[in-house]
């Protein structure tokens, strides 16, 4: 069983729609990251959170530590939001490495 | 904004040859990481490096792999005798610090696509 599971694996939506990507994890964590990977392959860090909610522009990330679940929301989606969104966690007990989910491929059509 | 830079962006190498992937982390960062992503698969941790030594490594990081910080700016990943299955995108990352309650985000480079023929 993967330590980090994302859903859906693929998501296609129309421009303007509200998008939700989910991440569940099975281990205790010190932090959860949401990352964006563009077709060229580069990875950009969007959020790092360990509790509550963070917002940056049209992006919102939430985490429920008790439920071991996080969501990434995109409001007023745009074709330029098309990318792979990856959830990654850093385990407790001093571990430094990130453990990655398999990613969610998001396509926003105009 | 400071960024992690990786060179080359694409490396093509014959099987059995040695390859060195280079990274320049963000200048005030103390922790350095290598990850890889085989085409179509998720990103996997290889190794983390702090205070001039490996602090954590995965099962993937066997004797064929080594890391080095040869000077104050570069951080390299060497694969001694490449295999076909080493073909992947390799990402370098750095963070200010990690551990305890002081979580810091990891900043990623754009990756080096390694193709083994």
CSV table of C-alpha atoms in Angstrom, one decimal:
chain,number,residue,atom,x,y,z
A,1,UNK,CA,0.0,0.0,0.0
A,2,UNK,CA,1.3,3.4,-0.9
A,3,UNK,CA,2.0,5.8,2.0
A,4,UNK,CA,0.6,8.7,0.0
A,5,UNK,CA,-2.5,8.3,-2.2
A,6,UNK,CA,-4.0,11.0,-4.5
A,7,UNK,CA,-7.3,11.2,-6.2
A,8,UNK,CA,-8.3,11.6,-8.8
A,9,UNK,CA,-5.4,10.4,-11.0
A,10,UNK,CA,-6.6,12.5,-13.9
A,11,UNK,CA,-9.0,15.4,-13.9
A,12,UNK,CA,-10.3,17.3,-16.9
A,13,UNK,CA,-12.5,20.4,-16.4
A,14,UNK,CA,-13.7,23.5,-18.1
A,15,UNK,CA,-12.1,26.9,-17.6
A,16,UNK,CA,-13.7,28.6,-14.5
A,17,UNK,CA,-14.6,25.4,-12.7
A,18,UNK,CA,-13.7,24.9,-9.0
A,19,UNK,CA,-11.1,22.1,-8.7
A,20,UNK,CA,-10.4,19.8,-5.8
A,21,UNK,CA,-7.5,17.3,-5.6
A,22,UNK,CA,-7.3,15.0,-2.6
A,23,UNK,CA,-4.4,13.5,-0.8
A,24,UNK,CA,-4.5,10.8,1.9
A,25,UNK,CA,-1.5,9.5,3.8
A,26,UNK,CA,-1.0,6.6,6.2
A,27,UNK,CA,2.0,7.8,8.3
A,28,UNK,CA,2.4,10.4,11.0
A,29,UNK,CA,3.8,13.5,9.4
A,30,UNK,CA,5.6,16.7,10.3
A,31,UNK,CA,4.6,18.5,7.1
A,32,UNK,CA,2.7,18.0,3.8
A,33,UNK,CA,3.7,19.7,0.5
A,34,UNK,CA,1.7,20.4,-2.5
A,35,UNK,CA,3.9,20.7,-5.6
A,36,UNK,CA,3.2,21.5,-9.3
A,37,UNK,CA,5.0,19.8,-12.1
A,38,UNK,CA,4.7,21.3,-15.6
A,39,UNK,CA,5.1,19.3,-18.9
A,40,UNK,CA,8.8,20.2,-19.1
A,41,UNK,CA,9.3,18.3,-15.9
A,42,UNK,CA,10.3,21.1,-13.4
A,43,UNK,CA,8.8,21.0,-9.9
A,44,UNK,CA,7.5,24.1,-8.1
A,45,UNK,CA,6.6,24.1,-4.5
A,46,UNK,CA,3.1,25.5,-3.9
A,47,UNK,CA,2.4,25.0,-0.2
A,48,UNK,CA,3.9,23.4,2.8
A,49,UNK,CA,1.5,23.0,5.7
A,50,UNK,CA,1.3,21.1,9.0
A,51,UNK,CA,-2.1,22.3,10.1
A,52,UNK,CA,-5.2,24.3,9.0
A,53,UNK,CA,-5.3,26.1,5.8
A,54,UNK,CA,-3.2,28.2,3.5
A,55,UNK,CA,-4.2,30.4,0.5
A,56,UNK,CA,-2.1,31.9,-2.3
A,57,UNK,CA,-4.0,33.6,-5.0
A,58,UNK,CA,-6.5,31.2,-6.5
A,59,UNK,CA,-5.0,28.2,-4.7
A,60,UNK,CA,-6.1,26.9,-1.3
A,61,UNK,CA,-4.6,24.0,0.6
A,62,UNK,CA,-6.2,22.4,3.7
A,63,UNK,CA,-5.1,19.6,6.0
A,64,UNK,CA,-6.8,17.5,8.6
A,65,UNK,CA,-4.1,15.9,10.7
A,66,UNK,CA,-6.6,13.6,12.5
A,67,UNK,CA,-8.1,12.3,9.3
A,68,UNK,CA,-4.6,12.2,7.6
A,69,UNK,CA,-6.1,14.0,4.6
A,70,UNK,CA,-5.3,17.1,2.6
A,71,UNK,CA,-7.0,18.9,-0.3
A,72,UNK,CA,-5.8,21.3,-2.9
A,73,UNK,CA,-8.4,23.6,-4.3
A,74,UNK,CA,-8.2,25.9,-7.4
A,75,UNK,CA,-10.8,28.5,-7.8
A,76,UNK,CA,-11.7,30.0,-11.2
A,77,UNK,CA,-9.5,27.5,-13.0
A,78,UNK,CA,-7.6,28.6,-16.1
A,79,UNK,CA,-5.9,26.6,-18.9
A,80,UNK,CA,-2.5,27.7,-17.5
A,81,UNK,CA,-3.3,25.7,-14.3
A,82,UNK,CA,-3.0,22.5,-16.4
A,83,UNK,CA,-0.2,20.5,-14.8
A,84,UNK,CA,0.5,17.5,-12.6
A,85,UNK,CA,-0.2,18.3,-8.9
A,86,UNK,CA,1.8,16.2,-6.5
A,87,UNK,CA,1.2,15.7,-2.7
A,88,UNK,CA,4.3,14.8,-0.7
A,89,UNK,CA,4.8,14.2,3.0
A,90,UNK,CA,7.6,14.5,5.4
A,91,UNK,CA,7.4,11.8,8.1
A,92,UNK,CA,7.8,12.4,11.8
A,93,UNK,CA,10.9,11.5,13.9
A,94,UNK,CA,13.4,13.7,12.2
A,95,UNK,CA,13.1,12.2,8.7
A,96,UNK,CA,14.1,14.7,6.0
A,97,UNK,CA,13.0,12.9,2.9
A,98,UNK,CA,9.7,13.6,1.1
A,99,UNK,CA,7.5,10.7,0.2
A,100,UNK,CA,5.5,11.5,-2.9
A,101,UNK,CA,2.1,10.6,-4.2
A,102,UNK,CA,1.7,9.5,-7.8
A,103,UNK,CA,0.3,12.9,-8.9
A,104,UNK,CA,-2.9,14.2,-10.3
A,105,UNK,CA,-2.9,15.3,-14.0
A,106,UNK,CA,-5.1,18.3,-14.3
A,107,UNK,CA,-6.3,19.6,-17.7
A,108,UNK,CA,-8.3,22.8,-17.9
A,109,UNK,CA,-10.0,23.3,-21.3
A,110,UNK,CA,-10.8,26.8,-22.5
B,1,UNK,CA,14.0,34.9,-6.1
B,2,UNK,CA,16.9,32.5,-5.5
B,3,UNK,CA,16.6,29.2,-7.2
B,4,UNK,CA,18.2,25.8,-7.4
B,5,UNK,CA,20.0,25.2,-10.8
B,6,UNK,CA,20.9,21.9,-12.3
B,7,UNK,CA,23.1,21.1,-15.2
B,8,UNK,CA,22.9,19.6,-17.8
B,9,UNK,CA,19.2,19.7,-18.6
B,10,UNK,CA,19.6,16.5,-20.6
B,11,UNK,CA,22.4,13.9,-20.5
B,12,UNK,CA,22.7,11.0,-22.9
B,13,UNK,CA,25.2,8.3,-21.8
B,14,UNK,CA,26.2,4.8,-22.9
B,15,UNK,CA,25.4,2.0,-20.5
B,16,UNK,CA,28.3,1.3,-18.2
B,17,UNK,CA,29.7,4.9,-18.4
B,18,UNK,CA,30.0,7.1,-15.4
B,19,UNK,CA,27.8,10.2,-15.2
B,20,UNK,CA,27.9,13.2,-12.9
B,21,UNK,CA,24.9,15.4,-12.4
B,22,UNK,CA,25.4,18.8,-11.0
B,23,UNK,CA,23.4,21.1,-8.8
B,24,UNK,CA,23.9,24.5,-7.3
B,25,UNK,CA,21.6,24.8,-4.3
B,26,UNK,CA,20.3,28.1,-2.9
B,27,UNK,CA,23.3,29.8,-1.2
B,28,UNK,CA,22.1,29.9,2.4
B,29,UNK,CA,20.6,26.4,2.4
B,30,UNK,CA,22.1,23.7,4.5
B,31,UNK,CA,20.2,20.5,3.5
B,32,UNK,CA,20.5,19.0,0.0
B,33,UNK,CA,18.6,16.2,-1.6
B,34,UNK,CA,18.5,14.1,-4.8
B,35,UNK,CA,15.3,12.6,-6.0
B,36,UNK,CA,14.5,10.7,-9.2
B,37,UNK,CA,11.4,10.2,-11.4
B,38,UNK,CA,11.3,7.3,-13.8
B,39,UNK,CA,9.1,8.2,-16.8
B,40,UNK,CA,5.4,7.7,-15.8
B,41,UNK,CA,6.2,7.0,-12.2
B,42,UNK,CA,6.2,9.0,-9.0
B,43,UNK,CA,9.1,10.9,-7.6
B,44,UNK,CA,11.4,8.8,-5.3
B,45,UNK,CA,13.8,9.9,-2.7
B,46,UNK,CA,17.5,9.0,-3.2
B,47,UNK,CA,19.6,10.8,-0.6
B,48,UNK,CA,19.9,13.7,1.7
B,49,UNK,CA,23.1,15.5,2.6
B,50,UNK,CA,23.9,17.7,5.5
B,51,UNK,CA,27.1,19.0,7.1
B,52,UNK,CA,29.2,17.3,4.4
B,53,UNK,CA,27.8,13.8,5.0
B,54,UNK,CA,24.9,11.7,3.9
B,55,UNK,CA,22.1,12.0,6.5
B,56,UNK,CA,19.6,9.6,4.9
B,57,UNK,CA,19.5,7.4,1.9
B,58,UNK,CA,17.0,5.1,0.2
B,59,UNK,CA,17.4,1.5,-0.9
B,60,UNK,CA,17.8,2.8,-4.5
B,61,UNK,CA,21.0,4.6,-3.4
B,62,UNK,CA,23.4,1.7,-3.7
B,63,UNK,CA,27.2,1.5,-4.1
B,64,UNK,CA,26.8,2.8,-7.7
B,65,UNK,CA,25.7,6.1,-6.4
B,66,UNK,CA,27.7,8.8,-4.6
B,67,UNK,CA,27.2,12.4,-3.7
B,68,UNK,CA,29.7,15.2,-3.0
B,69,UNK,CA,29.9,18.8,-2.2
B,70,UNK,CA,33.2,19.5,-3.8
B,71,UNK,CA,33.2,23.3,-3.0
B,72,UNK,CA,31.0,25.8,-1.3
B,73,UNK,CA,28.4,25.9,-4.1
B,74,UNK,CA,28.1,22.7,-6.1
B,75,UNK,CA,26.3,19.4,-5.0
B,76,UNK,CA,26.9,16.5,-7.3
B,77,UNK,CA,25.4,13.1,-7.9
B,78,UNK,CA,27.6,10.5,-9.5
B,79,UNK,CA,26.5,7.2,-11.0
B,80,UNK,CA,29.6,5.0,-11.4
B,81,UNK,CA,28.5,2.5,-14.0
B,82,UNK,CA,25.1,3.4,-15.5
B,83,UNK,CA,22.4,0.9,-16.3
B,84,UNK,CA,19.4,1.2,-18.6
B,85,UNK,CA,17.1,1.4,-15.5
B,86,UNK,CA,19.0,4.6,-14.4
B,87,UNK,CA,17.2,6.5,-17.1
B,88,UNK,CA,15.0,9.0,-15.3
B,89,UNK,CA,14.6,12.7,-14.4
B,90,UNK,CA,16.9,13.5,-11.5
B,91,UNK,CA,15.9,16.4,-9.3
B,92,UNK,CA,18.1,18.3,-6.8
B,93,UNK,CA,16.5,20.1,-3.9
B,94,UNK,CA,17.6,22.2,-1.0
B,95,UNK,CA,16.2,23.6,2.2
B,96,UNK,CA,17.3,26.0,4.9
B,97,UNK,CA,17.0,23.3,7.5
B,98,UNK,CA,14.9,20.4,8.4
B,99,UNK,CA,14.1,18.5,11.6
B,100,UNK,CA,12.3,19.2,14.8
B,101,UNK,CA,9.6,21.8,14.7
B,102,UNK,CA,11.4,23.9,12.2
B,103,UNK,CA,9.9,22.6,8.9
B,104,UNK,CA,11.3,24.4,5.9
B,105,UNK,CA,10.1,23.9,2.3
B,106,UNK,CA,12.3,22.2,-0.2
B,107,UNK,CA,13.1,24.1,-3.3
B,108,UNK,CA,13.6,22.0,-6.5
B,109,UNK,CA,15.7,22.5,-9.5
B,110,UNK,CA,14.3,21.9,-13.0
B,111,UNK,CA,15.8,18.5,-13.2
B,112,UNK,CA,18.3,16.6,-15.4
B,113,UNK,CA,16.8,14.1,-17.8
B,114,UNK,CA,19.3,11.2,-17.9
B,115,UNK,CA,19.0,8.8,-20.9
B,116,UNK,CA,21.0,5.6,-20.8
B,117,UNK,CA,21.5,3.9,-24.2
